[in-house]
XYZ file of C-alpha atoms in Angstrom:
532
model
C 0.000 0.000 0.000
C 1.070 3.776 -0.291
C 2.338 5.421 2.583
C -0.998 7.621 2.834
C -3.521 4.817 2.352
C -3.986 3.382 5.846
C -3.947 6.695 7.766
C -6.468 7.902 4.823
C -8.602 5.315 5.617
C -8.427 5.537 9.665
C -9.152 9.385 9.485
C -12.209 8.659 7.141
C -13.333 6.671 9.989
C -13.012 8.583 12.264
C -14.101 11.771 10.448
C -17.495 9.770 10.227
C -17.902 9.184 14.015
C -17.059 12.483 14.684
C -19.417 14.786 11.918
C -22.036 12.523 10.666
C -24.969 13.942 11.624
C -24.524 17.266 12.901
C -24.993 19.025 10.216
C -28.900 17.706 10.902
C -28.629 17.799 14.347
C -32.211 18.592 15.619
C -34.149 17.985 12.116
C -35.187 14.547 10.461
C -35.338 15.881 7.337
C -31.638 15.162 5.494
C -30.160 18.128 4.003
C -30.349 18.252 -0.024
C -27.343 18.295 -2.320
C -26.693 21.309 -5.809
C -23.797 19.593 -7.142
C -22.861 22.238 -10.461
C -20.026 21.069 -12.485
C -18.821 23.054 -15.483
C -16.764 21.929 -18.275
C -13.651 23.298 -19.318
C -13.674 25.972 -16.803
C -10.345 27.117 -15.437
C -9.068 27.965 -12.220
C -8.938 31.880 -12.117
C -11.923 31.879 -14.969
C -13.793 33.780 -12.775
C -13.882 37.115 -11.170
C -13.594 35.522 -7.564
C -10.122 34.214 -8.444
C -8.426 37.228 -10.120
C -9.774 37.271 -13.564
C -10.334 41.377 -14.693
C -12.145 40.376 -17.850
C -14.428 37.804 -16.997
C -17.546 38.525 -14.799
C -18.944 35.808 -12.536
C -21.199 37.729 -10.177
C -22.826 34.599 -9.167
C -20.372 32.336 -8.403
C -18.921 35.210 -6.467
C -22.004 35.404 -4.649
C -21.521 31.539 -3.746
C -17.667 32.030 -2.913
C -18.842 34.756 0.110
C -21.417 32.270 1.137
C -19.063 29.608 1.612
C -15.770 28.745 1.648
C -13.046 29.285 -1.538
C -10.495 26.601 -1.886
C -7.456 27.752 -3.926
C -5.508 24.161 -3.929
C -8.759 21.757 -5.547
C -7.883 19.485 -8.598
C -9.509 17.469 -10.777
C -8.131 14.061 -11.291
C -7.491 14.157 -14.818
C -6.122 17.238 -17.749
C -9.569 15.811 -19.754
C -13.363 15.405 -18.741
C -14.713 11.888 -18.541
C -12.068 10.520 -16.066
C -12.551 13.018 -13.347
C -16.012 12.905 -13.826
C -16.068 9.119 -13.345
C -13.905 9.545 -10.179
C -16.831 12.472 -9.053
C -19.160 9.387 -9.072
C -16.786 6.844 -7.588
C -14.630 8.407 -5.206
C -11.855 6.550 -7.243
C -8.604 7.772 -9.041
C -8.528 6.865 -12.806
C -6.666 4.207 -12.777
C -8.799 2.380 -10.693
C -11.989 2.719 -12.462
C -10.496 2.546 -15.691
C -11.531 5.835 -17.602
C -7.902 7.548 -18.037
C -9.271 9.379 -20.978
C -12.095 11.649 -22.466
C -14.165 8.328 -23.798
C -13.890 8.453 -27.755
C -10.225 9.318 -28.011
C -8.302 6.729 -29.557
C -5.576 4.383 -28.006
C -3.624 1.385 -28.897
C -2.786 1.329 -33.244
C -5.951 2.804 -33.510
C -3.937 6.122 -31.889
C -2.064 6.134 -35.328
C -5.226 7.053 -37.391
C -4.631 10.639 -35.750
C -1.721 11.482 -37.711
C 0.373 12.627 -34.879
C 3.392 10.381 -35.400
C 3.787 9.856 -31.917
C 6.644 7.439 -30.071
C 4.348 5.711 -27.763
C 0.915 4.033 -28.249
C -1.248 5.190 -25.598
C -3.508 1.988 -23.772
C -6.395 1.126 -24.034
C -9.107 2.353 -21.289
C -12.359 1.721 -20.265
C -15.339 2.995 -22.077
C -17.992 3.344 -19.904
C -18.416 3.616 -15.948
C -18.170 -0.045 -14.921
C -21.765 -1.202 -13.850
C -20.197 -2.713 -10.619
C -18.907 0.620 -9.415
C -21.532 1.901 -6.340
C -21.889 5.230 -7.617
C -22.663 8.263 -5.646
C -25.930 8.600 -6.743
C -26.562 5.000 -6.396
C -25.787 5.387 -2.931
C -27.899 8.769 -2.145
C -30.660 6.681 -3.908
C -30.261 3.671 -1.577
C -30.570 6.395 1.535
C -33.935 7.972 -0.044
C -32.547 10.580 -1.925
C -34.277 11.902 -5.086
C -31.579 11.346 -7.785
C -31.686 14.554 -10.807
C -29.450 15.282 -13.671
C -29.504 18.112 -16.093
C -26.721 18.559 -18.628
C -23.833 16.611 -19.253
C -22.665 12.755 -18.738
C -20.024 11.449 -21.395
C -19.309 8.617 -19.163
C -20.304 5.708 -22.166
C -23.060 4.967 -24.733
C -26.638 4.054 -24.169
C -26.526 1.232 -21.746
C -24.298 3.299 -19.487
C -26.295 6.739 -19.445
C -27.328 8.025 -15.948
C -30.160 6.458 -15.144
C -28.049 3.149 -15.196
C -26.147 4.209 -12.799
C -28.533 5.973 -10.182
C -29.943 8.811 -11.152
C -33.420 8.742 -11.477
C -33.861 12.096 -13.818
C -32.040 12.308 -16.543
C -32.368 15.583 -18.781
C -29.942 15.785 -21.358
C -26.941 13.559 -20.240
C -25.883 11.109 -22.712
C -22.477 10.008 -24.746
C -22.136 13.166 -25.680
C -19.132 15.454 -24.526
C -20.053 18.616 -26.191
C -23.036 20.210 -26.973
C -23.997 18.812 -30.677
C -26.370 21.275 -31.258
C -24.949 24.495 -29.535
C -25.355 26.368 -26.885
C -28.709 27.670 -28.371
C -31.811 25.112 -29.520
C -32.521 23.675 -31.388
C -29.818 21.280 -29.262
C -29.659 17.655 -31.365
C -29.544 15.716 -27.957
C -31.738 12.667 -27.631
C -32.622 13.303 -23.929
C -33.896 17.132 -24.049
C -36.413 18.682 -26.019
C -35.559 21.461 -27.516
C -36.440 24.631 -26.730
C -37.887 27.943 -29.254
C -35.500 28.936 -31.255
C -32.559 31.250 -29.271
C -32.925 29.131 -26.627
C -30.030 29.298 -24.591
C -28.839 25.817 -23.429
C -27.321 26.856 -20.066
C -30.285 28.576 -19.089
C -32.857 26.274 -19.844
C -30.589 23.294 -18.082
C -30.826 25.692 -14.786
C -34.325 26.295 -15.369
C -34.668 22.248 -15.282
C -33.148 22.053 -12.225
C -35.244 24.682 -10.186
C -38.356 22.926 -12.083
C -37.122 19.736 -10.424
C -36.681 21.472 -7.093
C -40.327 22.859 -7.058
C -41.827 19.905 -7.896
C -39.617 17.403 -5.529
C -40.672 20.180 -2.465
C -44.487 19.605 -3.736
C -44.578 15.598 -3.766
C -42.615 15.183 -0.769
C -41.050 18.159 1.533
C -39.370 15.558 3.715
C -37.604 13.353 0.928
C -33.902 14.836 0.126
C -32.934 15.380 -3.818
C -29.384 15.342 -4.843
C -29.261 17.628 -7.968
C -26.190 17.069 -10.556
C -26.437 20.601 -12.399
C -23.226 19.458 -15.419
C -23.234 22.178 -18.173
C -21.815 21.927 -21.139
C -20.185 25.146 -21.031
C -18.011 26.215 -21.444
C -16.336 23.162 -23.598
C -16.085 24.220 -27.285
C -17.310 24.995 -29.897
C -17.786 28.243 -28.647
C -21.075 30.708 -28.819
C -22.472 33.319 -27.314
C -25.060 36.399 -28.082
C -23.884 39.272 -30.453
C -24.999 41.753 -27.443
C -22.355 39.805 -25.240
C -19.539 39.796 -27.688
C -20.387 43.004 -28.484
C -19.663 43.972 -24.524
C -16.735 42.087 -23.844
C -15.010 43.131 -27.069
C -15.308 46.709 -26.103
C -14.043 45.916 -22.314
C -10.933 43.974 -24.826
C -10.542 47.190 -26.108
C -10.791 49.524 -23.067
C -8.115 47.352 -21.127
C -5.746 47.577 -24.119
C -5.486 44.812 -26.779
C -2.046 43.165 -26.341
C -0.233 43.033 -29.733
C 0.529 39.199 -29.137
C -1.597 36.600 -27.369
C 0.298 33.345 -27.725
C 3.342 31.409 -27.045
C 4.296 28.041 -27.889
C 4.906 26.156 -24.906
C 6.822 22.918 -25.961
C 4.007 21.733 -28.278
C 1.110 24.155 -29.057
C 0.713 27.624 -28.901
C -1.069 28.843 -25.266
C -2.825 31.625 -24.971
C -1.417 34.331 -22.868
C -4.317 36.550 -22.740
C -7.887 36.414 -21.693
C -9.714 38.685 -23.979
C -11.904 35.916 -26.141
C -15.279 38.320 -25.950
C -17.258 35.172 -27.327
C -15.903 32.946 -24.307
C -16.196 35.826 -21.946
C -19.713 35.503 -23.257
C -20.374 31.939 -22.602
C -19.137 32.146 -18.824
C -21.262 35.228 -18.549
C -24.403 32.400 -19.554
C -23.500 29.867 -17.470
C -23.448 32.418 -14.913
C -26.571 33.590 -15.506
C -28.013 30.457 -15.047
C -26.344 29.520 -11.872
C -27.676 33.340 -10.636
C -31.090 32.243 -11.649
C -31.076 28.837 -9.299
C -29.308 30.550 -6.313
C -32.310 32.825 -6.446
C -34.632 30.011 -6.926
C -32.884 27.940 -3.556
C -33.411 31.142 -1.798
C -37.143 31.775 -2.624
C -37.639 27.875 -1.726
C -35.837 28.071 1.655
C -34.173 25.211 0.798
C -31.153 27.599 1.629
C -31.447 26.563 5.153
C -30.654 22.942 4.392
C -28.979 22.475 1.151
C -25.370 21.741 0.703
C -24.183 23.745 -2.969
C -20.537 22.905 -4.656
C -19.443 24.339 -7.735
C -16.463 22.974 -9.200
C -14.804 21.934 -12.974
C -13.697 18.579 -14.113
C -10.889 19.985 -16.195
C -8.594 23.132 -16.910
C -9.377 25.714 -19.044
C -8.313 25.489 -23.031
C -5.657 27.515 -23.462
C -4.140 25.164 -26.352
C -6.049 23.242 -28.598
C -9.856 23.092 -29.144
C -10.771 27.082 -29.532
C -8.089 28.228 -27.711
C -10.384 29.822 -25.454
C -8.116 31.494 -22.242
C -5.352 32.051 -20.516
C -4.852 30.908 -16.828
C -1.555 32.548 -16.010
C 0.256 32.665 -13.528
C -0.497 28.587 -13.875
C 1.232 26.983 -17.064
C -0.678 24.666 -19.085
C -4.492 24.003 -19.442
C -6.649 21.246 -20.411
C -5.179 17.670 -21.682
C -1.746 19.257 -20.041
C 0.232 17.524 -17.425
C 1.192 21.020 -15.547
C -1.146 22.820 -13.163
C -3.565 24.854 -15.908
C -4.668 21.588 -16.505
C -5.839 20.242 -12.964
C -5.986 23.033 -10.648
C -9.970 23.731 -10.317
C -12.228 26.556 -8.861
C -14.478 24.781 -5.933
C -16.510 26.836 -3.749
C -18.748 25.166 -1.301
C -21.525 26.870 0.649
C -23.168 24.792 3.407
C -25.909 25.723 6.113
C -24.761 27.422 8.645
C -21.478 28.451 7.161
C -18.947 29.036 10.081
C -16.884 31.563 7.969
C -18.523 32.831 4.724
C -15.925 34.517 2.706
C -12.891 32.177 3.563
C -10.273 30.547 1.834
C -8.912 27.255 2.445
C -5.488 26.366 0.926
C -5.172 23.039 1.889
C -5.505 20.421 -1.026
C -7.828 18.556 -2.083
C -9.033 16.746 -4.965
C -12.053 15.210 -7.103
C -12.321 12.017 -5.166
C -13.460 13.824 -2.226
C -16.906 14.806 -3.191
C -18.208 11.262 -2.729
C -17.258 11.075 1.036
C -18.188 14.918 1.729
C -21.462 14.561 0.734
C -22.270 11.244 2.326
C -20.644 12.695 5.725
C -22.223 15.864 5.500
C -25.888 14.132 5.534
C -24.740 12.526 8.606
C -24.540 8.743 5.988
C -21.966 6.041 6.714
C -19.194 6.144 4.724
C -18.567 3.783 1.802
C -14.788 3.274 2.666
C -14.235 0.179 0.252
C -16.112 2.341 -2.421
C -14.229 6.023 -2.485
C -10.858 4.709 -1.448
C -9.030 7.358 -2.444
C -11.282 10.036 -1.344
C -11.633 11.584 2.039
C -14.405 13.616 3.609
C -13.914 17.758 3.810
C -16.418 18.602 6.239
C -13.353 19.165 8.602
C -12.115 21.663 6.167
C -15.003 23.243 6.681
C -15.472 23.373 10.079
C -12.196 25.242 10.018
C -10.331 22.270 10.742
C -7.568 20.027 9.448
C -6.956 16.451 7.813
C -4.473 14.228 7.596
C -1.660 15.225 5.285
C -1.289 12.851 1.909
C -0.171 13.022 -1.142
C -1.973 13.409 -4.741
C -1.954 12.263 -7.726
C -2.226 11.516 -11.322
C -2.330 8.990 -13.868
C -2.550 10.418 -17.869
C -0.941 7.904 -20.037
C -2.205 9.630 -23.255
C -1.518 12.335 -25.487
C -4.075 15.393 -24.927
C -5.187 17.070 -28.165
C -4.468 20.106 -26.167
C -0.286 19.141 -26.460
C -0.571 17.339 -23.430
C 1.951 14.271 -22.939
C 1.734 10.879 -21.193
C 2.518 11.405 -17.637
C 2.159 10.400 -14.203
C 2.243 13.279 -11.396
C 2.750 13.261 -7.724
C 1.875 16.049 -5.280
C 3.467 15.873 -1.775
C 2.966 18.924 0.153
C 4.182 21.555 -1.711
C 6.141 18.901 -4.147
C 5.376 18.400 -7.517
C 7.015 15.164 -9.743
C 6.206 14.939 -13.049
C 7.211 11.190 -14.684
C 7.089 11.336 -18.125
C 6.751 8.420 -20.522
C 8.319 8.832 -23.779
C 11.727 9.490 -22.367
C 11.453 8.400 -18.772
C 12.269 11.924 -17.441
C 11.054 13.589 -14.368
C 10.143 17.524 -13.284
C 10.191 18.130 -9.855
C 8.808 21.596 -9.144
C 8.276 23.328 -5.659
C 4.860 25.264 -6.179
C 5.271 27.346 -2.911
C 8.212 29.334 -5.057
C 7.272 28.729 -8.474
C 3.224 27.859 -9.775
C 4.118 28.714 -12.782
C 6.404 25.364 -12.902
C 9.201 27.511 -14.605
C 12.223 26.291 -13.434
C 12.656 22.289 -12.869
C 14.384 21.723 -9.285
C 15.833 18.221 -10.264
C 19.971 18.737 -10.061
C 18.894 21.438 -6.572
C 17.417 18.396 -4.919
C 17.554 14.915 -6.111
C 16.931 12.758 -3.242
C 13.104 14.731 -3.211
C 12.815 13.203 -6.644
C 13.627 9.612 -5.513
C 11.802 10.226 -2.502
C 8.466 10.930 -4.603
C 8.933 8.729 -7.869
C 9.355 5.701 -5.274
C 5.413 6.791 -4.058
C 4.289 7.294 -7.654
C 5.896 4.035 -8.476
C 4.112 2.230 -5.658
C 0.615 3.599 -6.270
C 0.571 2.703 -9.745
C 1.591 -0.469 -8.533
C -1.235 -0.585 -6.113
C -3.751 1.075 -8.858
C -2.724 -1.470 -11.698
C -2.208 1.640 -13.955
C -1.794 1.121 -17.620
C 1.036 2.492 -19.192
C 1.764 3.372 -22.974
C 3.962 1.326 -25.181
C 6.664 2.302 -27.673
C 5.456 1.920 -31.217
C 7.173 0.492 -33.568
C 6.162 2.187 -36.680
C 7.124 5.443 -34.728
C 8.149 8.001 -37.635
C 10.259 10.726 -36.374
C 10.083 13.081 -39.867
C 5.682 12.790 -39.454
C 6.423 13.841 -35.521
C 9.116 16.908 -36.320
C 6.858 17.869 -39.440
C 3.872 18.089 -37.336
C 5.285 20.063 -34.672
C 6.904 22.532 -37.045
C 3.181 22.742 -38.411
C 2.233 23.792 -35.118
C 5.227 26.219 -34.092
C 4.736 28.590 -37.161
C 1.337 27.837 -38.963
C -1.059 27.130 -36.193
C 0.433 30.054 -34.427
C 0.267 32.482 -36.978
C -3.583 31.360 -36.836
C -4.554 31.689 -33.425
C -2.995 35.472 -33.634
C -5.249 36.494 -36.479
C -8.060 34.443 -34.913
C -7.873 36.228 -31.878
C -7.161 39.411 -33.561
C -10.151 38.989 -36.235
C -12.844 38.277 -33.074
C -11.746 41.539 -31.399
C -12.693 43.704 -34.892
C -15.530 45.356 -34.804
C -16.646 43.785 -37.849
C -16.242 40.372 -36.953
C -19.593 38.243 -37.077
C -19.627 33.897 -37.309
C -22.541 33.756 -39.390
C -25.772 36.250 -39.874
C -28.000 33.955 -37.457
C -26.393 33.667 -33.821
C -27.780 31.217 -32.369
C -27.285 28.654 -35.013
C -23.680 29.388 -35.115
C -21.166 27.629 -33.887
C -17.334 29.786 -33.598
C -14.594 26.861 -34.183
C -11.488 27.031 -35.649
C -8.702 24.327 -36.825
């Protein structure tokens, strides 16, 4: 076992004993759970956590409600495996999904053109049906089980309501929004809306919906409420008035000459001044404003635990090359910080300290335990092994120290690379597989991850690859193999591409969406901005 596995284990126990059920203390009615995941969404993507161009009013409202934490990750650079470890309370090697589900792997990988030196392996494809999801579990304990948005955790046959949810509006295999952001939407399980329909809205206004008609039928039964949007994944849209407001605040705040640099594979954006991104947080906002109102008109205030949170890093390489999360290096399907670190604010009732930050990290295999402790539930130790419960946190109180980590064995479409991470306090050891090297990074003095600290101190890099080597051990993680039809001219050809063509693209993309002329098409919301 890994050196923080045991102790992880004995303090969930304990943690248990000691705060199940005082968050209910004094009322039989178990507290409800808004669970709002975005996609895509980066760590300072919002006004609470430095950005000067973005405006998240609402999630700012949320972050002096509750508590901020400025160390949460996701447990994987790409969607579907952190989700899966949202509903497991597992890290990805342990349930299987190490990669958005679709991507290939194995000689299928060479179909992508990339001319890469390792295949990466195969994963799993679906949420295993023997995994006792969170929802499962809430379910089991009389919860009301609602989804609304998105799933991309396998094909029909492993779709929410097989594994516990018993609402299901618009989650399916989908990991993007087929239609748009605005109906008509082309997803199987939501109707679509009038025309102009905006799709973050309307997945808000499903949830209060559910919420007003779960307090009619039953005022006693708890609901857990998954609110997933889409947004703010790509491909990107938003309304002309919006554009047409954040382009101008572009323009007031000065328009940088430059907005990329390549960063060892693709260009990353250095600058957040996308006014049709800006656009689509501003919706998803709006729709989160729209159900914090609702909560608060309900009561349900009073006894409702609400976490917001992302499943991945913001794109700033790749995809539409939507922002910048600097000082953090890297973004989504990237093996540095951009690409983990998460926004996660958590309001609960009774909030000792509204307004405060916690700095102590934590990670996507915690929500399982949190919630279950937090409705005063027994634990499911031999289900979220690797998670542990943050009510403690909360309470303004501590938890055992452990390390974190990561499992990636793929190659993002972002310019990510196949890599295994370790966090140890403020340690960070990057292993990577094509060439066997390691970064070790201190990110206390450096969270930009600038300056490798590998010759300073070497014995901290054999301390931590010996605990990354054990826990993928311990996790049976699959790692990528060598290929032997590896072509080194398709590789350096390919990355020249990317160095001077793709580059000089993203500059006069960015530039040509900050014109005052620039339009995507005539009709808006039938749009869709993308660009190769």
């Amino acid at each position: 076992m890994i050196e923080n596995s045991l102790k992880g284990i004995l303090f969930m126990s304990v943690g248990a004993l000691s705060m199940a059920g005082q968050v209910t203390a004094g009322n039989d009615v178990r507290p409800n759970v808004l669970f709002i995941l975005a996609d895509d969404f980066g760590w300072n993507d919002l006004s609470c956590m430095g950005s000067t161009y973005y405006e998240t009013p609402n999630l700012d409202r949320l972050a002096k409600r509750g508590v901020l934490f400025t160390n949460a990750y996701a447990t994987c650079q790409v969607s579907s495996p952190s989700r899966a470890s949202i509903m497991t309370g597992k890290y990805t090697p342990r349930h299987g999904v190490t990669d958005w589900i679709g991507a290939a792997s194995g000689e299928a990988w060479r179909k992508q053109g990339r001319g890469t030196k390792l295949l990466p392996p195969k994963y799993e494809m679906s949420l295993k049906k023997e995994e006792y999801t969170l929802p499962e579990c809430l379910r089991d304990h009389g919860y009301t089980t609602f989804i609304a948005g998105k799933w991309h955790l396998g094909e029909e046959g492993s779709w929410p309501e097989d594994h516990g949810f018993d609402i299901n509006i618009g989650g399916w295999s989908a990991g993007n929004p087929k239609g748009g952001y605005f109906s008509p939407y082309s997803n199987p399980k939501l109707k679509d809306g009038p025309d102009g329909e905006n799709l973050s809205m309307r997945l808000g206004k499903e949830t209060i919906s559910f919420m007003r008609e779960h307090k009619k039928k039953d005022k006693k039964k708890p609901f857990f409420a998954y609110l997933s949007f889409y947004a703010v994944h790509g491909a990107l849209e938003t309304t002309q008035e919006n554009w047409k407001y954040y382009r101008e605040k572009a323009e007031k705040m000065g328009i940088k000459e430059s907005g990329f640099v390549v960063d060892r594979t693709l260009p990353v954006r250095q600058t957040q001044d996308n006014p049709v991104y800006a656009g689509l947080i501003k919706q998803m906002d709006d729709a989160i404003g729209v159900v914090l109102d609702a909560i608060d008109e309900m009561g349900l205030d009073k006894n409702t635990l609400i976490i917001f949170t992302s499943d991945n890093g913001g794109v700033t390489s790749g995809d539409a090359y939507s922002t910048s999360l600097l000082p953090l290096r890297g973004g989504k399907g990237r093996q540095w910080e951009g690409g983990v670190r998460e926004p996660l604010l958590i309001q609960y009732p009774g909030c000792e300290k509204p307004g405060s930050t916690c700095d102590v990290p934590v990670i996507g295999t915690d929500f399982y335990p949190t919630i279950l402790d937090f409705a005063g539930l027994p634990l499911e130790t031999e289900q979220h092994v690797d998670g542990v419960s943050l009510m403690p946190l909360l309470k303004g109180k501590s938890i055992a120290d452990r390390s974190l980590f990561w499992h990636y064995p793929h190659y993002g479409n972002q310019g990510g690379e196949p890599a295994s991470v370790i966090r140890k306090g403020d340690w960070k050891l990057i292993y990577y597989y094509e060439d066997e090297h390691c970064e070790l990074y201190n990110l206390a003095t450096d969270i930009s991850e600038s300056e490798p600290l590998n010759i300073q101190y070497p014995e901290k890099v054999k301390e931590l690859k010996v605990l990354l080597d054990a826990w993928l051990i311990e996790t049976g993680a699959r790692t990528p193999v060598a290929d032997p039809l590896y072509s080194p001219q398709k590789e350096t050809a390919l990355k020249l591409r990317w160095r001077t063509k793709v580059l000089q693209q993203q500059e006069a993309n960015r530039k040509r969406m900050l014109d005052k002329t620039w339009a995507p098409n005539k009709d808006w919301w039938g749009s869709i901005v993308t660009f190769d």
